[in-house]
Coordinates of C-alpha atoms in Angstrom, one line a residue:
X194 CA 65.4 43.3 76.7
X195 CA 68.2 41.1 75.1
X196 CA 72.0 41.5 74.7
X197 CA 73.3 42.5 71.4
X198 CA 76.5 40.1 71.4
X199 CA 77.5 37.2 73.8
X200 CA 81.3 36.3 74.0
X201 CA 81.9 33.1 75.9
X202 CA 85.4 33.0 76.8
X203 CA 87.4 30.1 78.0
X204 CA 90.0 30.6 80.8
X205 CA 93.5 30.5 79.8
X206 CA 95.7 27.3 80.6
X207 CA 96.7 25.7 83.9
X208 CA 99.1 23.7 85.1
X209 CA 96.5 20.7 85.4
X210 CA 95.4 21.5 81.9
X211 CA 99.1 20.8 80.6
X212 CA 99.4 17.5 82.8
X213 CA 95.9 16.3 81.6
X214 CA 94.3 16.3 85.0
X215 CA 90.7 16.6 85.4
X216 CA 90.1 19.9 87.3
X217 CA 86.4 20.4 87.7
X218 CA 85.6 23.0 90.3
X219 CA 88.9 22.6 91.8
X220 CA 90.4 26.1 92.2
X221 CA 93.6 25.8 90.1
X222 CA 95.0 28.9 89.3
X223 CA 96.5 30.0 85.7
X224 CA 100.2 29.1 85.2
X225 CA 102.4 32.0 83.3
X226 CA 101.4 30.7 79.9
X227 CA 97.8 31.0 80.9
X228 CA 98.3 34.6 82.3
X229 CA 100.0 35.5 78.8
X230 CA 97.1 33.8 76.7
X231 CA 94.6 35.8 78.9
X232 CA 96.8 38.9 78.2
X233 CA 97.0 38.6 74.6
X234 CA 93.1 37.5 74.1
X235 CA 92.0 40.4 76.4
X236 CA 93.4 42.9 74.0
X237 CA 91.4 41.1 71.2
X238 CA 88.4 41.4 72.9
X239 CA 88.6 44.9 74.2
X240 CA 88.4 45.7 70.6
X241 CA 85.2 44.7 70.6
X242 CA 84.2 47.7 73.3
X243 CA 82.6 44.9 75.6
X244 CA 79.7 46.6 77.9
X245 CA 79.5 44.2 80.7
X246 CA 81.8 41.3 82.0
X247 CA 80.7 38.2 83.9
X248 CA 82.9 35.5 85.4
X249 CA 83.0 32.1 87.2
X250 CA 84.3 32.6 90.6
X251 CA 87.1 29.9 90.2
X252 CA 90.6 31.6 90.2
X253 CA 91.4 30.5 86.6
X254 CA 88.1 32.1 85.1
X255 CA 88.5 35.3 87.6
X256 CA 91.8 35.9 86.8
X257 CA 91.1 35.4 82.9
X258 CA 88.3 38.0 83.2
X259 CA 90.8 40.2 85.4
X260 CA 93.0 41.0 82.5
X261 CA 90.1 42.2 80.3
X262 CA 88.8 44.2 83.4
X263 CA 92.2 45.9 83.6
X264 CA 92.1 47.1 79.9
X265 CA 88.3 48.1 79.8
X266 CA 87.6 49.4 83.4
X267 CA 84.6 46.9 83.5
X268 CA 83.4 45.6 86.9
X269 CA 83.6 41.6 86.9
X270 CA 80.2 40.2 88.0
X271 CA 80.9 36.7 89.4
X272 CA 78.3 34.1 89.0
X273 CA 79.1 30.5 90.4
X274 CA 76.6 28.9 87.8
X275 CA 79.1 29.6 85.1
X276 CA 81.6 27.4 87.1
X277 CA 83.1 24.1 85.4
X278 CA 81.3 20.8 85.9
X279 CA 81.2 19.4 89.3
X280 CA 83.8 16.3 89.3
X281 CA 83.7 15.8 93.1
X282 CA 86.6 12.9 94.0
X283 CA 87.7 12.6 90.1
X284 CA 89.4 16.3 90.4
X285 CA 93.4 15.7 90.2
X286 CA 93.0 12.3 88.0
X287 CA 94.7 12.1 84.4
X288 CA 92.1 10.5 82.2
X289 CA 94.3 7.4 82.2
X290 CA 94.1 7.4 86.0
X291 CA 90.6 7.5 85.9
X292 CA 90.1 4.8 83.4
X293 CA 92.1 2.6 85.6
X294 CA 90.2 3.4 88.6
X295 CA 86.8 3.2 87.0
X296 CA 87.1 1.9 83.4
X297 CA 82.9 1.5 83.3
X298 CA 82.7 5.1 84.1
X299 CA 85.7 5.9 81.2
X300 CA 83.9 3.7 79.0
X301 CA 80.4 5.4 79.6
X302 CA 81.9 8.8 78.9
X303 CA 83.8 7.8 75.8
X304 CA 80.6 6.2 74.4
X305 CA 78.5 9.3 75.0
X306 CA 76.3 7.7 77.5
X307 CA 75.1 9.8 80.8
X308 CA 77.4 9.6 83.5
X309 CA 77.7 11.2 86.5
X310 CA 81.3 12.8 87.2
X311 CA 82.7 11.6 90.5
X312 CA 81.0 10.1 93.5
X313 CA 78.5 12.9 93.8
X314 CA 79.3 15.3 90.8
X315 CA 77.2 16.6 88.0
X316 CA 75.9 14.9 84.6
X317 CA 76.7 16.5 81.0
X318 CA 72.5 17.4 81.4
X319 CA 73.0 19.1 84.6
X320 CA 75.8 21.3 83.8
X321 CA 74.3 22.1 80.5
X322 CA 70.9 22.9 82.0
X323 CA 72.6 25.3 84.7
X324 CA 74.9 27.0 82.2
X325 CA 72.2 27.7 79.8
X326 CA 70.0 29.3 82.5
X327 CA 72.7 31.5 83.3
X328 CA 73.2 32.5 79.6
X329 CA 69.6 33.3 79.4
X330 CA 69.5 35.3 82.8
X331 CA 72.5 37.3 81.4
X332 CA 71.5 38.3 78.0
X333 CA 67.8 39.1 79.3
X334 CA 69.3 41.7 81.6
X335 CA 71.0 43.4 78.5
X336 CA 70.3 45.6 75.8
X337 CA 70.9 45.4 72.5
X338 CA 73.9 48.0 72.7
X339 CA 75.5 45.6 75.1
X340 CA 78.4 43.3 74.1
X341 CA 78.8 41.0 76.8
X342 CA 81.6 38.7 77.8
X343 CA 81.8 35.9 80.0
X344 CA 84.8 34.2 81.2
X345 CA 84.4 30.8 82.0
X346 CA 85.4 27.1 81.4
X347 CA 85.6 24.6 78.5
X348 CA 83.0 21.7 78.9
X349 CA 80.4 24.0 80.8
X350 CA 80.6 26.6 78.1
X351 CA 80.4 23.9 75.0
X352 CA 77.3 21.9 76.3
X353 CA 75.7 25.0 77.8
X354 CA 75.8 27.0 74.6
X355 CA 74.4 24.0 72.8
X356 CA 71.5 24.0 75.3
X357 CA 71.0 27.5 75.4
X358 CA 70.6 27.2 71.5
X359 CA 68.3 24.5 71.9
X360 CA 70.8 22.0 69.7
X361 CA 69.4 18.4 70.6
X362 CA 72.1 16.5 72.7
X363 CA 73.0 14.1 70.1
X364 CA 74.4 16.9 68.0
X365 CA 76.6 18.4 71.0
X366 CA 79.6 16.3 69.8
X367 CA 79.8 17.8 66.3
X368 CA 80.8 21.0 68.5
X369 CA 84.5 20.9 69.4
X370 CA 86.0 21.7 72.7
X371 CA 87.3 25.5 73.4
X372 CA 91.0 25.7 73.4
X373 CA 92.3 27.5 76.4
X374 CA 91.4 31.1 76.0
X375 CA 89.4 30.9 72.7
X376 CA 85.9 32.0 73.0
X377 CA 82.4 31.5 71.0
X378 CA 80.6 34.7 69.8
X379 CA 76.6 34.5 69.8
X380 CA 74.5 37.1 68.0
X381 CA 70.9 37.5 68.3
X382 CA 68.7 36.8 64.9
X383 CA 65.2 36.8 63.6
X384 CA 64.8 33.2 64.6
X385 CA 66.8 33.4 68.2
X386 CA 70.6 33.3 68.9
X387 CA 73.1 32.2 66.5
X388 CA 76.7 31.1 66.2
X389 CA 78.9 34.2 64.9
X390 CA 82.1 32.3 65.7
X391 CA 83.2 29.0 67.5
X392 CA 86.5 28.3 69.0
X393 CA 87.7 31.7 67.8
X394 CA 90.8 33.6 68.8
X395 CA 93.8 31.9 67.5
X396 CA 95.0 29.6 65.1
X397 CA 94.0 26.0 66.1
X398 CA 95.7 24.8 69.2
X399 CA 95.5 21.4 70.9
X400 CA 92.4 21.3 73.2
X401 CA 93.7 20.6 77.1
X402 CA 90.3 20.4 78.8
X403 CA 87.8 18.6 81.1
X404 CA 86.1 17.7 78.1
X405 CA 87.5 14.3 76.5
X406 CA 86.1 14.3 72.9
X407 CA 89.0 12.7 71.6

């Protein structure tokens, strides 16, 4: 069994996004703009007639999913494996503050080297494995008639989708970060899952995220 379409949807804006603060698994809610983004995006996604709705249990993703649930009547199925990368004690720092406190770690991240986030957080590889496994589990439980929406987080979604698709890690940076409330659409094909749309949902907007590719 396999789903007919997966829509991996990043949450709306938070105050910490606007302030360029690293969020990780800190449970930061949507701000007023983020609520509006989620409401607008939900109206577009509802037109795809989704049949199941999953979400990270963190407030910003759960509230984003809630806007789609209100339109469709779908029950939200929460999954901790869909959370953002764990950044441990880096949560709340701006990228500039992190570079001042730990320039070596910041440099390793800029250079694409493996770097554990925070003192006891995750690496990119660990969050990619976690998220990809969740996608595999979710789609295997579905049927060809299902359109499944997954409300989640930017960095986890980007690297997790790449891992799920079997894209070599050296090529992950070629896939840009997701703007708030944009999504990736995946379809099954003869040779496995493929990308239908990437960072879809709006005209290009700045990426305010825990995913510093700039």
